[in-house]
């Protein structure tokens, strides 16, 4: 086995061939450390790494690196997220160094939602570099020990590099090529957008496998259990790039009063079962939005516990 | 390359360079016959395109002969011409053609000798470069 | 006007190296005024391409055409009869031109012949300077008629930064400190107190940050 790129728990789990299971935790809209720890504790030991979002949906929250460190101190491996919306290349590179120096080992590189979606729509956006370039920057700093300007990094930051992929955005045919491009740029693992349209995802994965992408990069399928019909409708209508089939909304509606959430979890469990067998899928990324306390139960029922110790 | 006879186009100011030409004629100083003279009222009105066109038509060299900077009747004619020659030098360089194929010379009205010398110098320069390659 | 500069001829030669029939299209709007994309410059570029073709022994045909404006579909229609004879089109209008041409003639390969720089004006013959950043909510009246968004390197709204020195910006001695000028002007006009007012963060929603912009004038829409 070749040397590990960063040596994070997530990398080791994937490298050992286990079916990975990652979770997500949004930092508080304030300095509420206690609440962050509480949310993190629901995920402790239940997932291999926890994504810590970076001003998700362009809403101001505690900085992702700080929240990541707090989780790390409490024995939870973070997957530090960084978006290109809020930082120029100087801040990006210095935060990469800072985050690594403080012990973070996974980093997910994203463009970030446009600020018009968030709570500061008046703000300027940066997008000095894009997510593809961010992936390449982290890889170049890690593998070549060079900054973007070509000068030397004094002790290179070794991150296990993550990227996102949305198989449901358009143009559909281009999506798999964009994934390939991210892998070429340096992505070690990929977490997909929440999947609801299984037919489309199967087709996407078939194409990815045909191109051999699953052999170059670990692909984790994104799952978000639906809590309510309202959430399904919101996801389908308001969230860009989300594909919620009518059949799923119908199924949730049919579950009857008080049973919709359970039906949502059942659908998620069915998905996870299928992903375990699906060629090219290396794990599941469970984004239980403001539902962290449900994750242990979902993990248990999905049969992914206990998590491997590597 | 000894038999190479460069085709050269000279834009001459009618006030100074052309009078110099006349003087040179009076002095029986022969101008090389491969130089095509174009008389202009003032070199300041020579456009960049005028300087490029000869090259398009197959010229091997182009030069502008105008007044001394302090004797232009229209004050800044030769200064403008010199800037355009510089612009064409840059274009030629970009096209992979020697910028020395275009130049600007300043002279006074009575200097017939100088007029011929300039012509000969330009011929020598372009001869040294050879024809503009046509692959 | 929109101010542009010619792309280096080498870059253009590389762009169109595989084409033998090239149409150079100019624009009589802003780029004519800033001497970069009008009929004159079309002639210079076309001539340069021909000289190069001759030098390389390539049989290059270069057409020349200058449109009234490239940012109005009605003028672009004029190329319909001509464009078919060419493989490549070089537009030397601002960045709007090549895009309108690409949209109108989707089968043509369109290349930009200039780099579009900024919105500005001629401060002296042959010198243009930036004046407007197109932020979408003009506030120059608050700053003595001078725009700190376009003309301050940091787009500061509450006065000069610590880098202002002898009326120049910290980034270069060639760049005026607009805040120095604003302060002087407001002082001369006896309006200094207006500059003491705190200017809150600006909304950039009307600027490019808010996404690509569009303007609809209902009374004009057919």
JSON list of N, CA, C and O in Angstrom, two decimals, chain A residues 114-116 121-126, chain C residues 155 202-205 208-211:
[
{"chain": "A", "resi": 114, "resn": "UNK", "atom": "N", "xyz": [-24.13, 31.25, -3.89]},
{"chain": "A", "resi": 114, "resn": "UNK", "atom": "CA", "xyz": [-24.06, 32.70, -4.12]},
{"chain": "A", "resi": 114, "resn": "UNK", "atom": "C", "xyz": [-24.67, 33.44, -2.92]},
{"chain": "A", "resi": 114, "resn": "UNK", "atom": "O", "xyz": [-25.63, 32.97, -2.32]},
{"chain": "A", "resi": 115, "resn": "UNK", "atom": "N", "xyz": [-24.07, 34.58, -2.60]},
{"chain": "A", "resi": 115, "resn": "UNK", "atom": "CA", "xyz": [-24.51, 35.29, -1.39]},
{"chain": "A", "resi": 115, "resn": "UNK", "atom": "C", "xyz": [-25.96, 35.76, -1.46]},
{"chain": "A", "resi": 115, "resn": "UNK", "atom": "O", "xyz": [-26.57, 36.05, -0.44]},
{"chain": "A", "resi": 116, "resn": "UNK", "atom": "N", "xyz": [-26.51, 35.80, -2.67]},
{"chain": "A", "resi": 116, "resn": "UNK", "atom": "CA", "xyz": [-27.91, 36.25, -2.78]},
{"chain": "A", "resi": 116, "resn": "UNK", "atom": "C", "xyz": [-28.88, 35.27, -2.12]},
{"chain": "A", "resi": 116, "resn": "UNK", "atom": "O", "xyz": [-30.01, 35.62, -1.83]},
{"chain": "A", "resi": 121, "resn": "UNK", "atom": "N", "xyz": [-27.25, 39.35, 1.45]},
{"chain": "A", "resi": 121, "resn": "UNK", "atom": "CA", "xyz": [-27.24, 39.38, -0.03]},
{"chain": "A", "resi": 121, "resn": "UNK", "atom": "C", "xyz": [-26.58, 40.62, -0.61]},
{"chain": "A", "resi": 121, "resn": "UNK", "atom": "O", "xyz": [-26.24, 40.64, -1.79]},
{"chain": "A", "resi": 122, "resn": "UNK", "atom": "N", "xyz": [-26.35, 41.66, 0.25]},
{"chain": "A", "resi": 122, "resn": "UNK", "atom": "CA", "xyz": [-25.73, 42.89, -0.25]},
{"chain": "A", "resi": 122, "resn": "UNK", "atom": "C", "xyz": [-24.23, 42.73, -0.43]},
{"chain": "A", "resi": 122, "resn": "UNK", "atom": "O", "xyz": [-23.58, 43.61, -0.98]},
{"chain": "A", "resi": 123, "resn": "UNK", "atom": "N", "xyz": [-23.69, 41.63, 0.07]},
{"chain": "A", "resi": 123, "resn": "UNK", "atom": "CA", "xyz": [-22.23, 41.55, 0.11]},
{"chain": "A", "resi": 123, "resn": "UNK", "atom": "C", "xyz": [-21.62, 41.36, -1.26]},
{"chain": "A", "resi": 123, "resn": "UNK", "atom": "O", "xyz": [-22.26, 40.91, -2.20]},
{"chain": "A", "resi": 124, "resn": "UNK", "atom": "N", "xyz": [-20.35, 41.71, -1.33]},
{"chain": "A", "resi": 124, "resn": "UNK", "atom": "CA", "xyz": [-19.57, 41.43, -2.54]},
{"chain": "A", "resi": 124, "resn": "UNK", "atom": "C", "xyz": [-19.21, 39.97, -2.49]},
{"chain": "A", "resi": 124, "resn": "UNK", "atom": "O", "xyz": [-19.08, 39.40, -1.41]},
{"chain": "A", "resi": 125, "resn": "UNK", "atom": "N", "xyz": [-19.01, 39.39, -3.64]},
{"chain": "A", "resi": 125, "resn": "UNK", "atom": "CA", "xyz": [-18.47, 38.04, -3.59]},
{"chain": "A", "resi": 125, "resn": "UNK", "atom": "C", "xyz": [-17.03, 38.08, -4.07]},
{"chain": "A", "resi": 125, "resn": "UNK", "atom": "O", "xyz": [-16.62, 39.02, -4.72]},
{"chain": "A", "resi": 126, "resn": "UNK", "atom": "N", "xyz": [-16.30, 37.06, -3.72]},
{"chain": "A", "resi": 126, "resn": "UNK", "atom": "CA", "xyz": [-14.88, 37.09, -4.07]},
{"chain": "A", "resi": 126, "resn": "UNK", "atom": "C", "xyz": [-14.62, 36.26, -5.32]},
{"chain": "A", "resi": 126, "resn": "UNK", "atom": "O", "xyz": [-14.29, 36.79, -6.37]},
{"chain": "C", "resi": 155, "resn": "UNK", "atom": "N", "xyz": [-11.73, 50.73, -3.01]},
{"chain": "C", "resi": 155, "resn": "UNK", "atom": "CA", "xyz": [-13.14, 51.12, -3.03]},
{"chain": "C", "resi": 155, "resn": "UNK", "atom": "C", "xyz": [-13.63, 51.55, -1.65]},
{"chain": "C", "resi": 155, "resn": "UNK", "atom": "O", "xyz": [-14.74, 51.20, -1.24]},
{"chain": "C", "resi": 202, "resn": "UNK", "atom": "N", "xyz": [-22.00, 49.06, 1.63]},
{"chain": "C", "resi": 202, "resn": "UNK", "atom": "CA", "xyz": [-22.82, 49.26, 0.45]},
{"chain": "C", "resi": 202, "resn": "UNK", "atom": "C", "xyz": [-23.46, 47.94, 0.04]},
{"chain": "C", "resi": 202, "resn": "UNK", "atom": "O", "xyz": [-22.90, 46.86, 0.24]},
{"chain": "C", "resi": 203, "resn": "UNK", "atom": "N", "xyz": [-24.62, 48.04, -0.56]},
{"chain": "C", "resi": 203, "resn": "UNK", "atom": "CA", "xyz": [-25.23, 46.84, -1.14]},
{"chain": "C", "resi": 203, "resn": "UNK", "atom": "C", "xyz": [-24.64, 46.64, -2.53]},
{"chain": "C", "resi": 203, "resn": "UNK", "atom": "O", "xyz": [-24.73, 47.51, -3.39]},
{"chain": "C", "resi": 204, "resn": "UNK", "atom": "N", "xyz": [-24.05, 45.50, -2.74]},
{"chain": "C", "resi": 204, "resn": "UNK", "atom": "CA", "xyz": [-23.45, 45.19, -4.04]},
{"chain": "C", "resi": 204, "resn": "UNK", "atom": "C", "xyz": [-24.39, 44.38, -4.92]},
{"chain": "C", "resi": 204, "resn": "UNK", "atom": "O", "xyz": [-23.99, 43.86, -5.95]},
{"chain": "C", "resi": 205, "resn": "UNK", "atom": "N", "xyz": [-25.66, 44.28, -4.44]},
{"chain": "C", "resi": 205, "resn": "UNK", "atom": "CA", "xyz": [-26.61, 43.47, -5.22]},
{"chain": "C", "resi": 205, "resn": "UNK", "atom": "C", "xyz": [-26.83, 44.04, -6.62]},
{"chain": "C", "resi": 205, "resn": "UNK", "atom": "O", "xyz": [-27.12, 43.31, -7.55]},
{"chain": "C", "resi": 208, "resn": "UNK", "atom": "N", "xyz": [-22.03, 43.70, -10.24]},
{"chain": "C", "resi": 208, "resn": "UNK", "atom": "CA", "xyz": [-21.81, 42.38, -10.83]},
{"chain": "C", "resi": 208, "resn": "UNK", "atom": "C", "xyz": [-21.94, 41.28, -9.76]},
{"chain": "C", "resi": 208, "resn": "UNK", "atom": "O", "xyz": [-22.31, 40.14, -10.06]},
{"chain": "C", "resi": 209, "resn": "UNK", "atom": "N", "xyz": [-21.63, 41.65, -8.50]},
{"chain": "C", "resi": 209, "resn": "UNK", "atom": "CA", "xyz": [-21.71, 40.66, -7.43]},
{"chain": "C", "resi": 209, "resn": "UNK", "atom": "C", "xyz": [-23.09, 40.05, -7.30]},
{"chain": "C", "resi": 209, "resn": "UNK", "atom": "O", "xyz": [-23.25, 38.93, -6.85]},
{"chain": "C", "resi": 210, "resn": "UNK", "atom": "N", "xyz": [-24.11, 40.80, -7.68]},
{"chain": "C", "resi": 210, "resn": "UNK", "atom": "CA", "xyz": [-25.48, 40.30, -7.59]},
{"chain": "C", "resi": 210, "resn": "UNK", "atom": "C", "xyz": [-25.82, 39.34, -8.71]},
{"chain": "C", "resi": 210, "resn": "UNK", "atom": "O", "xyz": [-26.96, 38.88, -8.81]},
{"chain": "C", "resi": 211, "resn": "UNK", "atom": "N", "xyz": [-24.86, 39.03, -9.54]},
{"chain": "C", "resi": 211, "resn": "UNK", "atom": "CA", "xyz": [-25.11, 38.14, -10.68]},
{"chain": "C", "resi": 211, "resn": "UNK", "atom": "C", "xyz": [-25.20, 38.95, -11.95]},
{"chain": "C", "resi": 211, "resn": "UNK", "atom": "O", "xyz": [-25.28, 40.18, -11.92]}
]
